[in-house]
Coordinates of C-alpha atoms and ligand atoms in Angstrom, one line a residue:
Chain A
M1 CA 0.0 0.0 0.0
N2 CA 2.9 2.3 0.7
A3 CA 4.3 2.1 -2.5
P4 CA 6.9 5.0 -3.4
T5 CA 4.3 6.3 -6.0
D6 CA 1.8 6.8 -3.2
V7 CA 4.0 9.3 -1.2
L8 CA 2.0 12.1 -0.6
L9 CA 4.3 14.4 1.4
E10 CA 7.9 14.4 1.9
A11 CA 10.0 16.6 4.5
L12 CA 13.6 16.6 3.6
D13 CA 15.7 17.8 6.1
V14 CA 14.0 20.9 6.6
T15 CA 14.8 23.9 8.8
L16 CA 13.0 27.1 9.6
E17 CA 14.5 30.1 11.4
Y18 CA 12.8 33.1 12.5
D19 CA 14.5 36.4 12.5
D20 CA 13.0 37.9 15.7
G21 CA 15.0 41.0 15.9
S22 CA 18.1 40.4 18.1
R23 CA 18.2 36.6 18.0
R24 CA 17.7 34.0 15.5
V25 CA 14.9 31.1 16.5
R26 CA 15.4 27.9 14.9
A27 CA 11.8 26.7 15.1
V28 CA 12.0 23.8 13.0
D29 CA 15.4 21.8 12.9
G30 CA 16.4 19.3 10.1
V31 CA 12.9 17.4 9.9
S32 CA 12.7 14.7 7.8
F33 CA 9.9 12.2 7.3
T34 CA 7.4 10.8 4.7
L35 CA 3.6 10.6 4.5
A36 CA 1.9 8.0 2.4
R37 CA -1.7 7.4 1.1
G38 CA -3.6 5.9 3.8
M39 CA -1.7 6.9 6.5
F40 CA -2.8 8.9 9.7
L41 CA 0.4 10.5 11.0
G42 CA 0.5 12.3 14.5
L43 CA 2.8 15.1 15.5
V44 CA 2.8 15.7 19.4
G45 CA 5.1 18.1 21.2
P46 CA 4.8 20.9 23.8
S47 CA 3.7 24.4 23.3
G48 CA 6.4 26.4 21.2
S49 CA 8.2 23.1 20.0
G50 CA 7.5 24.0 16.3
K51 CA 4.5 22.2 15.4
S52 CA 2.9 24.9 13.6
S53 CA 5.7 26.1 12.3
L54 CA 6.5 22.6 10.6
M55 CA 2.7 22.7 9.5
F56 CA 3.3 26.0 7.5
L57 CA 6.6 24.4 6.2
L58 CA 4.6 21.5 4.8
A59 CA 1.6 23.6 3.4
G60 CA 4.1 25.9 1.7
L61 CA 2.8 29.0 3.4
R62 CA 6.4 29.6 4.7
P63 CA 9.7 28.8 2.8
P64 CA 12.1 26.5 4.8
S65 CA 15.3 28.2 5.5
S66 CA 16.9 25.1 4.3
G67 CA 15.8 21.5 2.9
E68 CA 12.8 20.8 0.8
V69 CA 9.3 19.9 0.9
R70 CA 7.8 17.7 -1.7
L71 CA 3.8 17.5 -2.4
L72 CA 2.8 14.7 -4.5
G73 CA 6.5 14.3 -5.5
K74 CA 6.9 17.7 -6.7
P75 CA 9.0 20.1 -4.5
L76 CA 6.9 23.0 -3.2
P77 CA 7.7 26.6 -4.8
A78 CA 9.3 29.1 -2.2
S79 CA 6.6 31.5 -2.5
P80 CA 3.2 31.1 -1.0
D81 CA 1.3 32.5 -3.8
A82 CA 3.3 30.2 -6.3
S83 CA 2.2 27.2 -4.2
A84 CA -1.5 28.2 -3.9
S85 CA -3.0 26.4 -6.6
A86 CA -1.4 23.2 -5.4
R87 CA -2.8 23.9 -1.9
R88 CA -6.2 24.6 -3.0
E89 CA -6.4 21.7 -5.1
H90 CA -4.5 18.7 -3.2
V91 CA -4.7 19.7 0.8
G92 CA -7.3 20.0 3.1
F93 CA -6.9 22.1 6.2
L94 CA -8.1 22.5 9.7
F95 CA -7.1 24.7 12.1
Q96 CA -7.6 25.4 16.1
E97 CA -10.1 27.7 15.0
P98 CA -12.9 27.1 12.4
F99 CA -12.4 30.3 10.4
L100 CA -15.9 30.2 8.9
V101 CA -16.9 33.2 7.1
P102 CA -19.7 34.6 9.3
Y103 CA -22.1 35.7 6.4
L104 CA -22.1 32.3 4.6
S105 CA -23.9 29.5 5.1
V106 CA -22.3 25.9 6.0
R107 CA -22.8 25.0 2.5
E108 CA -21.7 28.3 1.2
N109 CA -18.2 28.2 3.6
A110 CA -17.5 24.8 2.0
L111 CA -18.3 25.4 -1.7
G112 CA -16.6 28.6 -2.0
H113 CA -13.2 27.3 -2.7
T114 CA -14.2 24.0 -4.4
T115 CA -13.2 23.4 -8.2
D116 CA -15.2 20.5 -9.4
A117 CA -18.9 20.1 -10.4
Q118 CA -19.4 17.1 -8.1
A119 CA -18.6 19.1 -5.0
S120 CA -22.0 19.8 -3.8
A121 CA -23.1 16.0 -4.0
R122 CA -20.2 15.1 -2.3
L123 CA -20.9 17.8 0.5
D124 CA -24.4 16.4 1.2
E125 CA -22.8 13.0 1.5
L126 CA -20.3 14.0 3.7
A127 CA -22.5 16.1 5.9
A128 CA -24.7 13.2 6.3
E129 CA -21.8 11.0 7.4
I130 CA -20.6 13.5 9.9
G131 CA -24.0 14.5 11.3
M132 CA -24.4 17.9 9.6
A133 CA -27.0 17.4 7.0
D134 CA -29.5 19.5 8.7
K135 CA -27.0 22.2 9.4
L136 CA -26.1 22.8 5.8
E137 CA -27.9 26.0 5.4
E138 CA -27.1 27.5 8.8
R139 CA -24.9 30.4 9.5
P140 CA -21.9 29.8 11.6
H141 CA -23.2 31.9 14.5
R142 CA -26.1 29.5 15.1
L143 CA -23.8 26.5 15.7
S144 CA -22.0 24.8 18.7
G145 CA -18.2 24.7 18.9
G146 CA -18.3 21.2 17.7
E147 CA -20.5 21.8 15.1
R148 CA -18.2 24.6 13.6
Q149 CA -15.4 22.3 13.9
R150 CA -17.3 19.8 11.8
A151 CA -18.4 22.6 9.5
S152 CA -14.8 23.5 8.8
L153 CA -13.9 19.8 8.4
L154 CA -16.5 20.0 5.5
R155 CA -14.9 22.9 3.8
A156 CA -11.5 20.9 4.3
L157 CA -12.9 18.1 2.6
A158 CA -15.4 19.6 0.0
N159 CA -12.6 19.8 -2.9
D160 CA -11.8 16.0 -2.3
P161 CA -8.2 16.6 -1.4
E162 CA -5.5 14.0 -1.4
L163 CA -3.9 15.1 1.9
V164 CA -5.5 16.7 5.2
L165 CA -3.3 19.0 7.6
A166 CA -5.0 19.6 10.7
D167 CA -3.2 21.8 13.3
E168 CA -4.7 21.6 16.8
P169 CA -8.1 20.8 15.4
T170 CA -9.3 19.7 18.9
A171 CA -7.7 22.5 21.4
N172 CA -10.8 24.6 21.6
L173 CA -13.0 21.5 22.0
D174 CA -13.9 19.4 24.9
Q175 CA -12.1 16.0 25.2
T176 CA -15.5 14.1 23.9
T177 CA -16.2 16.6 21.1
G178 CA -12.4 16.4 20.2
R179 CA -12.4 12.8 20.1
A180 CA -15.4 12.8 17.8
V181 CA -13.9 15.3 15.5
I182 CA -10.7 13.4 15.2
D183 CA -12.7 10.1 14.4
L184 CA -14.7 11.7 11.8
L185 CA -11.5 13.1 10.1
R186 CA -9.7 9.6 10.4
R187 CA -13.0 8.1 8.9
Q188 CA -13.1 10.4 6.0
T189 CA -9.7 10.3 5.0
R190 CA -9.0 6.5 4.9
A191 CA -8.0 6.7 1.3
K192 CA -5.9 9.7 1.9
G193 CA -3.3 11.2 3.7
L194 CA -3.7 12.7 7.3
L195 CA -1.6 14.6 9.6
V196 CA -2.8 15.9 13.0
V197 CA -0.7 18.2 15.1
T198 CA -1.6 18.2 18.7
H199 CA -0.1 19.2 22.1
D200 CA -2.4 16.3 23.5
P201 CA -1.2 12.6 22.8
S202 CA -4.6 11.1 23.9
M203 CA -6.0 12.4 20.5
L204 CA -3.7 10.2 18.6
T205 CA -4.7 6.8 19.5
G206 CA -5.6 5.7 16.2
A207 CA -2.6 7.1 14.4
D208 CA -0.4 4.8 12.2
R209 CA 2.7 6.5 13.5
V210 CA 3.3 9.3 15.8
L211 CA 6.0 11.8 15.7
F212 CA 7.6 13.7 18.6
L213 CA 8.8 17.2 18.2
R214 CA 11.1 19.0 20.9
D215 CA 12.7 22.5 20.4
G216 CA 11.9 22.0 16.4
R217 CA 13.6 18.6 16.4
L218 CA 12.1 15.0 15.9
V219 CA 13.0 12.9 18.9
E220 CA 12.2 9.0 19.4
G221 CA 8.9 8.4 21.3
Chain B
M1 CA -27.6 19.4 -6.1
D2 CA -26.5 18.8 -10.1
A3 CA -23.3 20.1 -11.7
A4 CA -24.8 23.6 -12.8
A5 CA -26.4 24.3 -9.4
T6 CA -23.0 23.5 -7.6
G7 CA -21.4 25.8 -10.0
R8 CA -23.7 28.7 -9.1
A9 CA -23.5 27.8 -5.4
A10 CA -19.8 28.1 -5.4
R11 CA -20.1 31.3 -7.5
R12 CA -22.6 33.1 -5.0
A13 CA -20.3 32.0 -1.9
L14 CA -17.6 34.6 -3.6
S15 CA -19.9 36.9 -5.4
P16 CA -19.4 40.4 -4.2
W17 CA -23.3 40.8 -4.3
T18 CA -23.5 37.9 -1.5
Y19 CA -21.3 40.0 0.6
L20 CA -22.8 43.3 -0.1
L21 CA -26.5 42.0 0.4
R22 CA -25.9 39.9 3.4
N23 CA -23.7 42.9 5.4
P24 CA -26.2 45.9 4.7
R25 CA -25.1 47.5 7.8
R26 CA -21.5 47.7 6.9
I27 CA -22.3 48.6 3.4
L28 CA -24.6 51.6 4.1
P29 CA -22.2 54.0 5.2
L30 CA -20.2 53.5 1.7
F31 CA -23.2 53.5 -0.2
G32 CA -25.0 56.3 1.6
I33 CA -22.1 58.6 1.2
Q34 CA -21.7 58.1 -2.4
A35 CA -25.5 58.1 -3.1
L36 CA -25.7 61.3 -1.0
V37 CA -22.9 63.2 -2.8
T38 CA -23.7 62.2 -6.3
C39 CA -27.6 63.5 -5.4
L40 CA -26.1 67.0 -4.2
L41 CA -23.9 67.3 -7.1
V42 CA -26.7 66.6 -9.6
L43 CA -28.7 69.2 -7.5
I44 CA -25.9 71.6 -7.8
I45 CA -24.6 71.1 -11.3
T46 CA -28.0 70.8 -13.1
P47 CA -29.7 74.2 -12.1
T48 CA -26.5 76.2 -13.7
N49 CA -28.1 75.1 -17.2
A50 CA -31.1 77.5 -16.3
F51 CA -28.6 80.4 -17.3
E52 CA -28.1 78.8 -20.6
A53 CA -31.6 77.7 -20.9
T54 CA -33.1 80.8 -20.5
A55 CA -30.5 83.0 -22.2
E56 CA -31.3 80.6 -25.0
A57 CA -34.9 81.4 -24.9
N58 CA -34.4 85.2 -24.9
V59 CA -31.9 85.0 -28.1
R60 CA -34.4 82.8 -29.9
P61 CA -36.0 85.8 -31.6
L62 CA -32.7 86.9 -33.0
E63 CA -32.5 83.8 -35.1
I64 CA -35.7 85.0 -36.9
F65 CA -34.5 88.8 -37.5
T66 CA -31.6 90.9 -37.0
I67 CA -31.5 94.3 -35.3
V68 CA -29.2 97.1 -37.0
S69 CA -28.6 100.6 -35.6
P70 CA -26.3 103.2 -37.0
R71 CA -23.0 102.9 -35.5
L72 CA -21.6 106.3 -35.8
R73 CA -24.6 108.6 -37.0
R74 CA -27.6 109.5 -35.1
E75 CA -30.3 108.7 -37.7
F76 CA -30.6 106.4 -40.6
D77 CA -30.0 108.8 -43.5
E78 CA -30.6 108.2 -47.1
E79 CA -26.9 106.9 -47.6
L80 CA -27.3 104.3 -44.7
L81 CA -30.7 103.0 -45.7
A82 CA -29.3 102.7 -49.3
V83 CA -26.6 100.6 -47.9
L84 CA -29.1 98.5 -45.9
D85 CA -31.1 98.0 -48.8
A86 CA -28.3 96.9 -51.1
N87 CA -28.0 93.7 -49.0
P88 CA -29.3 91.1 -51.6
H89 CA -30.2 88.8 -48.8
Q90 CA -32.7 91.0 -47.2
Q91 CA -36.4 90.2 -47.9
E92 CA -38.1 93.2 -45.8
R93 CA -36.7 96.0 -43.1
V94 CA -39.0 97.5 -40.4
R95 CA -38.4 100.7 -38.6
A96 CA -38.4 99.9 -35.0
K97 CA -37.2 100.9 -31.5
M98 CA -35.3 98.2 -29.5
L99 CA -35.3 98.0 -25.9
W100 CA -34.4 95.6 -23.2
V101 CA -37.0 94.0 -20.5
R102 CA -35.2 92.6 -17.6
T103 CA -36.2 88.9 -16.4
P104 CA -34.8 87.5 -13.1
M105 CA -32.7 84.3 -13.8
I106 CA -31.7 81.5 -11.3
V107 CA -28.9 83.9 -10.2
G108 CA -29.0 87.4 -11.2
E109 CA -31.0 88.8 -14.3
G110 CA -31.3 88.4 -17.9
Y111 CA -32.7 90.7 -20.6
A112 CA -35.5 89.8 -23.4
P113 CA -36.0 92.1 -26.5
L114 CA -38.6 94.5 -26.4
I115 CA -39.1 96.0 -29.9
A116 CA -41.5 99.0 -30.6
L117 CA -42.9 98.3 -34.0
P118 CA -45.5 100.3 -36.3
V119 CA -48.8 98.9 -35.8
E120 CA -49.2 97.8 -39.6
V121 CA -46.5 95.5 -39.5
R122 CA -47.1 93.8 -36.3
D123 CA -49.1 90.8 -37.1
A124 CA -46.9 90.0 -39.9
F125 CA -44.1 90.1 -37.2
L126 CA -46.0 88.0 -34.6
K127 CA -46.1 85.3 -37.1
R128 CA -42.8 85.3 -38.3
V129 CA -41.6 84.9 -34.4
E130 CA -44.2 82.4 -33.8
L131 CA -45.9 84.1 -30.8
T132 CA -49.7 84.5 -30.0
L133 CA -51.5 86.6 -27.6
V134 CA -52.8 84.6 -25.0
D135 CA -54.3 87.2 -22.6
G136 CA -55.3 90.8 -22.9
R137 CA -54.9 92.8 -26.2
L138 CA -52.0 94.3 -28.4
P139 CA -51.1 98.0 -27.7
E140 CA -53.1 100.8 -29.5
P141 CA -51.3 103.3 -31.8
G142 CA -49.9 106.0 -29.6
E143 CA -50.6 104.2 -26.3
D144 CA -48.0 103.2 -23.8
G145 CA -49.1 99.5 -23.7
A146 CA -46.8 96.6 -23.9
V147 CA -47.2 93.0 -24.4
L148 CA -44.7 90.8 -22.7
H149 CA -44.0 86.9 -22.8
E150 CA -45.8 85.1 -20.3
A151 CA -42.8 83.9 -18.7
V152 CA -41.3 87.2 -18.3
V153 CA -44.6 88.3 -16.8
R154 CA -44.6 85.5 -14.3
A155 CA -41.0 85.7 -13.7
R156 CA -41.5 89.6 -12.8
G157 CA -44.8 88.7 -10.8
M158 CA -46.9 91.2 -12.9
K159 CA -50.5 91.3 -14.0
L160 CA -52.2 93.2 -16.7
G161 CA -52.5 96.9 -16.0
D162 CA -49.1 97.2 -14.1
K163 CA -46.8 99.5 -15.3
F164 CA -43.3 99.2 -15.7
G165 CA -40.0 101.3 -16.9
Q166 CA -37.3 103.6 -15.7
L167 CA -40.0 106.3 -15.1
I168 CA -41.8 104.1 -12.5
D169 CA -38.8 102.4 -11.1
P170 CA -35.3 104.1 -11.3
T171 CA -33.6 100.8 -11.2
D172 CA -35.6 99.2 -14.1
P173 CA -33.3 99.0 -17.2
T174 CA -36.2 99.7 -19.7
P175 CA -36.5 103.3 -20.6
G176 CA -39.8 105.3 -20.2
R177 CA -42.9 104.1 -18.9
F178 CA -45.1 101.2 -20.1
T179 CA -48.4 99.7 -19.2
L180 CA -48.7 95.9 -19.7
V181 CA -51.7 95.2 -21.6
G182 CA -51.4 91.6 -22.9
T183 CA -49.3 88.6 -22.8
L184 CA -47.8 86.5 -25.5
A185 CA -46.9 82.8 -25.5
G186 CA -44.3 80.7 -27.8
E187 CA -40.7 79.8 -27.9
S188 CA -39.2 83.3 -28.3
R189 CA -39.1 85.5 -25.1
M190 CA -39.7 89.0 -26.2
G191 CA -42.3 91.8 -25.9
I192 CA -44.1 94.1 -28.3
A193 CA -44.7 97.8 -27.9
D194 CA -46.0 100.7 -30.2
F195 CA -43.6 102.5 -32.4
A196 CA -45.7 105.7 -32.8
Y197 CA -45.6 105.8 -28.8
A198 CA -42.0 105.1 -28.4
D199 CA -41.0 107.8 -31.2
Q200 CA -42.9 110.8 -29.9
P201 CA -40.9 114.0 -30.2
F202 CA -39.7 115.4 -26.8
F203 CA -40.4 112.1 -25.0
V204 CA -37.4 110.5 -23.3
L205 CA -37.7 107.3 -25.9
A206 CA -37.0 109.5 -28.7
R207 CA -33.4 109.8 -27.4
R208 CA -32.9 106.2 -28.0
D209 CA -31.3 104.9 -31.1
P210 CA -33.1 104.2 -34.3
F211 CA -33.5 100.8 -35.2
Q212 CA -34.2 98.6 -38.2
V213 CA -35.6 95.1 -37.8
V214 CA -34.1 93.3 -40.9
Y215 CA -35.7 90.0 -42.3
A216 CA -33.4 87.9 -44.5
N217 CA -34.6 85.7 -47.5
A218 CA -35.4 82.2 -46.5
G219 CA -32.2 80.4 -45.6
A220 CA -30.1 83.3 -45.9
K221 CA -29.8 85.1 -42.6
D222 CA -26.2 84.3 -42.1
A223 CA -25.4 85.5 -45.3
S224 CA -27.5 88.7 -44.7
D225 CA -26.0 89.3 -41.1
A226 CA -22.5 88.7 -42.7
Y227 CA -23.4 91.6 -45.2
L228 CA -24.5 93.9 -42.3
H229 CA -21.4 93.2 -40.1
A230 CA -19.3 94.1 -43.2
A231 CA -21.3 97.0 -44.8
T232 CA -19.4 100.8 -44.7
Q233 CA -20.5 103.9 -45.1
E234 CA -18.8 106.3 -47.5
D235 CA -15.8 107.4 -45.2
G236 CA -15.1 103.5 -45.1
E237 CA -16.2 103.2 -41.4
S238 CA -18.3 100.2 -40.7
A239 CA -22.0 101.3 -40.8
F240 CA -23.8 99.4 -38.4
R241 CA -24.3 98.1 -35.1
V242 CA -25.7 94.4 -35.5
V243 CA -27.5 92.8 -33.0
D244 CA -27.8 89.0 -34.0
D245 CA -28.1 85.5 -32.3
D246 CA -24.3 85.2 -32.7
Y247 CA -23.6 88.4 -30.9
V248 CA -25.8 87.9 -28.0
R249 CA -24.8 84.2 -27.6
G250 CA -21.2 85.0 -27.7
R251 CA -21.7 87.5 -24.8
I252 CA -23.9 84.8 -23.0
E253 CA -21.1 82.2 -23.6
A254 CA -18.3 85.0 -22.3
N255 CA -20.4 85.4 -19.0
L256 CA -20.5 81.6 -18.6
K257 CA -17.1 81.0 -19.7
N258 CA -15.6 79.5 -16.7
L259 CA -18.4 77.6 -15.6
P260 CA -17.7 74.2 -16.8
L261 CA -14.2 74.6 -15.2
I262 CA -15.4 75.9 -11.9
L263 CA -17.9 73.0 -12.1
G264 CA -15.1 70.7 -13.0
F265 CA -12.9 71.8 -10.2
I266 CA -15.9 71.4 -7.5
T267 CA -17.0 68.1 -8.7
F268 CA -13.3 67.0 -8.7
S269 CA -12.4 68.2 -5.5
V270 CA -15.5 66.6 -3.6
A271 CA -14.9 63.2 -5.7
I272 CA -11.4 63.3 -4.4
V273 CA -12.6 63.7 -0.5
V274 CA -15.1 61.2 -0.9
A275 CA -12.9 58.7 -2.6
L276 CA -10.4 59.3 0.4
V277 CA -13.2 58.8 2.9
I278 CA -14.5 55.5 1.0
A279 CA -11.0 54.3 1.1
L280 CA -10.9 54.7 4.7
L281 CA -14.1 53.0 5.3
N282 CA -13.1 50.4 3.2
M283 CA -10.4 49.8 5.4
I284 CA -12.4 49.9 8.5
A285 CA -14.7 47.5 7.2
F286 CA -11.9 45.4 6.1
Q287 CA -10.7 45.0 9.6
V288 CA -13.7 42.3 10.5
R289 CA -12.9 40.4 7.4
V290 CA -9.2 39.7 8.0
D291 CA -10.1 36.3 9.0
E292 CA -12.2 35.8 6.2
F293 CA -9.2 36.8 3.6
G294 CA -6.3 35.3 5.6
L295 CA -8.1 32.0 5.6
L296 CA -8.8 32.2 1.8
L297 CA -5.1 32.8 1.3
A298 CA -4.0 30.2 3.4
I299 CA -6.0 27.5 1.9
G300 CA -5.1 28.4 -1.8
H301 CA -7.2 31.2 -3.0
A302 CA -5.0 33.5 -5.5
R303 CA -4.3 36.8 -4.2
R304 CA -5.0 38.2 -7.2
R305 CA -8.6 36.8 -7.8
L306 CA -9.3 38.2 -4.1
V307 CA -8.0 41.7 -5.1
G308 CA -10.6 41.1 -7.9
K309 CA -13.5 40.2 -5.4
L310 CA -12.8 43.2 -3.4
A311 CA -12.3 45.4 -6.2
A312 CA -15.9 44.0 -7.5
E313 CA -17.3 44.9 -4.3
A314 CA -16.0 48.4 -4.1
F315 CA -17.2 48.8 -7.8
A316 CA -20.7 47.4 -7.1
V317 CA -21.4 49.7 -4.1
A318 CA -19.9 52.9 -6.0
A319 CA -22.2 52.1 -9.1
T320 CA -25.3 51.3 -7.3
G321 CA -24.4 54.5 -4.9
W322 CA -24.2 56.5 -8.1
L323 CA -27.1 55.2 -9.6
V324 CA -29.4 55.6 -6.8
G325 CA -28.0 59.0 -6.1
L326 CA -28.6 60.2 -9.7
A327 CA -32.1 59.1 -9.3
L328 CA -32.8 61.0 -6.3
G329 CA -30.8 64.0 -7.7
L330 CA -33.2 63.7 -10.8
L331 CA -36.2 63.7 -8.5
G332 CA -34.9 66.5 -6.6
V333 CA -34.2 68.7 -9.6
W334 CA -37.6 67.9 -11.2
I335 CA -39.4 69.0 -7.9
Y336 CA -37.2 72.1 -7.4
D337 CA -38.2 72.9 -11.2
Q338 CA -42.0 72.1 -10.7
V339 CA -42.4 73.8 -7.2
W340 CA -39.8 76.7 -7.6
L341 CA -38.4 77.4 -11.0
A342 CA -41.2 77.0 -13.5
P343 CA -43.6 79.5 -11.7
Q344 CA -40.8 81.9 -11.8
G345 CA -40.7 81.6 -15.7
I346 CA -37.2 80.4 -15.2
L347 CA -36.3 77.5 -17.7
L348 CA -34.3 74.5 -16.7
R349 CA -33.2 71.3 -18.4
V350 CA -33.9 68.7 -15.9
L351 CA -32.1 66.0 -17.9
D352 CA -28.8 67.4 -18.3
P353 CA -25.6 65.2 -19.4
R354 CA -23.1 67.5 -17.5
P355 CA -24.1 66.1 -13.8
L356 CA -24.1 62.6 -15.0
L357 CA -20.7 63.1 -16.7
F358 CA -19.2 65.1 -13.7
S359 CA -20.7 62.9 -10.9
M360 CA -19.2 59.8 -12.6
S361 CA -15.9 61.0 -11.0
V362 CA -17.2 60.1 -7.7
P363 CA -17.7 56.1 -8.5
V364 CA -14.6 56.0 -10.5
L365 CA -12.3 57.4 -8.1
S366 CA -14.1 55.8 -5.3
T367 CA -13.7 52.4 -6.8
L368 CA -10.2 53.1 -7.5
T369 CA -9.0 54.4 -3.9
G370 CA -11.1 51.7 -2.4
A371 CA -9.7 48.9 -4.5
I372 CA -6.1 50.4 -4.3
A373 CA -6.4 50.5 -0.6
L374 CA -7.7 47.2 -0.4
A375 CA -5.1 45.7 -2.7
R376 CA -2.5 47.1 -0.8
R377 CA -3.7 45.6 2.3
L378 CA -4.2 42.2 0.9
R379 CA -0.8 42.2 -0.7
R380 CA 0.8 42.9 3.0
M381 CA -1.5 40.2 4.3
D382 CA 0.4 37.2 5.7
P383 CA -2.0 34.3 6.1
V384 CA 0.1 32.4 8.7
A385 CA 0.0 35.7 11.0
V386 CA -3.8 35.4 10.8
I387 CA -4.0 31.8 11.6
Q388 CA -1.4 32.3 14.5
R389 CA -2.8 35.6 15.8
R390 CA 0.4 37.3 15.9
G391 CA -1.7 40.2 14.5
V392 CA -1.2 41.3 11.2
Ligands
LIG401 N1 6.8 34.8 13.3 C1 7.6 34.2 14.2 N2 8.8 34.9 14.6 C2 9.6 34.8 15.5 N3 9.4 33.5 16.3 C3 8.4 32.7 16.0 C4 7.4 33.0 15.1 N4 6.5 32.2 14.9 C5 6.9 31.0 15.9 N5 8.1 31.6 16.7 C6 8.9 31.0 17.6 O1 9.0 29.7 17.0 C7 8.8 28.5 18.1 C8 7.6 27.5 17.5 O2 6.6 28.1 17.4 P1 5.3 27.4 16.9 O3 5.5 26.8 15.6 O4 4.2 28.4 16.9 O5 5.1 26.3 18.2 P2 4.0 25.4 18.4 O6 2.9 25.3 17.4 O7 4.3 23.7 18.5 O8 3.3 26.0 19.6 C9 8.5 29.1 19.4 O9 9.7 29.4 20.1 C10 7.8 30.7 18.6 O10 8.1 31.6 19.7
LIG402 MG1 1.0 25.7 17.5

């Protein structure tokens, strides 16, 4: 199943340094790993260990100071604007906050960035599977925290991406709701790649592999 | 949902109208300012055409005949009359006296011709200038009666039997004294008095220049006027003072010469101020959309497309504000005309292309400044900063 052609995401010795005025902060330090299709990869680390920084590197939103990120076998261009179309087409995102547009319905939030004609049918199906079928026409302010995160899950999956990157998707949710969101996420990405970043290892019980990050470096768990 | 419906829903989610219609309270100030300013510009600019419209009506009689007086001599002597009659384009000439009647305009006042004519040529004259008596009667020979255009009568607030002229009111530019005995209607704004009365010896009007009303042959008015302008007397001096439509129109245009410049300047200044205010309001309104655009950038929407969306929104607000402002302004001008100007005999063109063209600078500049301000804002936006909440 993990044939080389099925490698979705590769980090090759990537480093990210921030120039924080007086001092240089090495937020990500020589990280390498691969994420293959069908794989649920977990990334754990304490606050400030560089999880989000790594995530932005993988998404092409920050150019690495050194090293390379490959998405579907192709190196990501250095500029976030140049990698935008690849991001939109192949990657779904979940963040700590749902970032729903307040004046759009759940359906419109999800469809706003889809690029294919089947998106709406797929969305109805997805919504039914994650218990959001009756919320599709609601505006975000009428939803609970868990429902909002599920709405942003719909947005992340609406374009049928190959890969889902989730940065602390459960940090704002209680334990039970958080677990439910991760389970839904896992179920919906069985045929895709999934990377979940969290400071809470208990969220990663179903993961195929868990990486530990400390001070920007991967350490053995 | 089928594929077409999906496409529609996706487009609707990012359409400028969706944002505008669903955020009325954020859009209203932007829309309101532009509509209000456009409306005010229409209300300010349109009435300035009342000068031209009224003056044009006062000039119209001179498109039908030309008035000539001796330039250097006191009288039309035989030589001057011979020069006049040598005009190959002249159909007929009539001895007359030419006076002017004051008519209030929107600002200041204008002058309509009052021509004293011999009784026997009067009816033919009225026919030529297409005026009809609508009230009262024409002046009797030797009587101080005068008939004036109904708009002039209305503008001066006169009624039949009222007297006017310098002997009644020293500030009245019409010399002598006249009694209003009738009103005329038609396109040409002018009045008629009796020549015998105006030409009595020892009366003040006898001191006025003698005039000849000259009718040209059909279609030869310009040639006839050219002849009169060029005509010379024996000593080579030019013979006549010629009052024709070109002469009067030239004077009106000279008076209004700087108007388009001033209107343009006022409008442009207003449009610039409005555009800056709009840019500022756009920036303020954008503050609450930082998350929306930060996220769209993060998940891979092209910055260029998002700038386009913001520009389209700015344009949609500006265009609708402008159209609504134009409609309100037109309505206002129409009411102003009906309630205030028309009863005073002041002519106004309600539909005037100038306010439309001038006020267009408001939406154009607003869209430009609004779009440029937002484009710069978006260009500097770092989606990571939005997601990480480190401020933007
Ligand atoms: N824009 C930035 N400028 C300077 N330092 C930064 C910036 N972003 C993150 N850092 C630093 O990089 C390190 C890793 O941060 P981050 O990736 O947010 O960690 P995590 O997501 O694991 O909490 C921290 O020490 C943080 O202070
Ligand atoms: Mg983080």
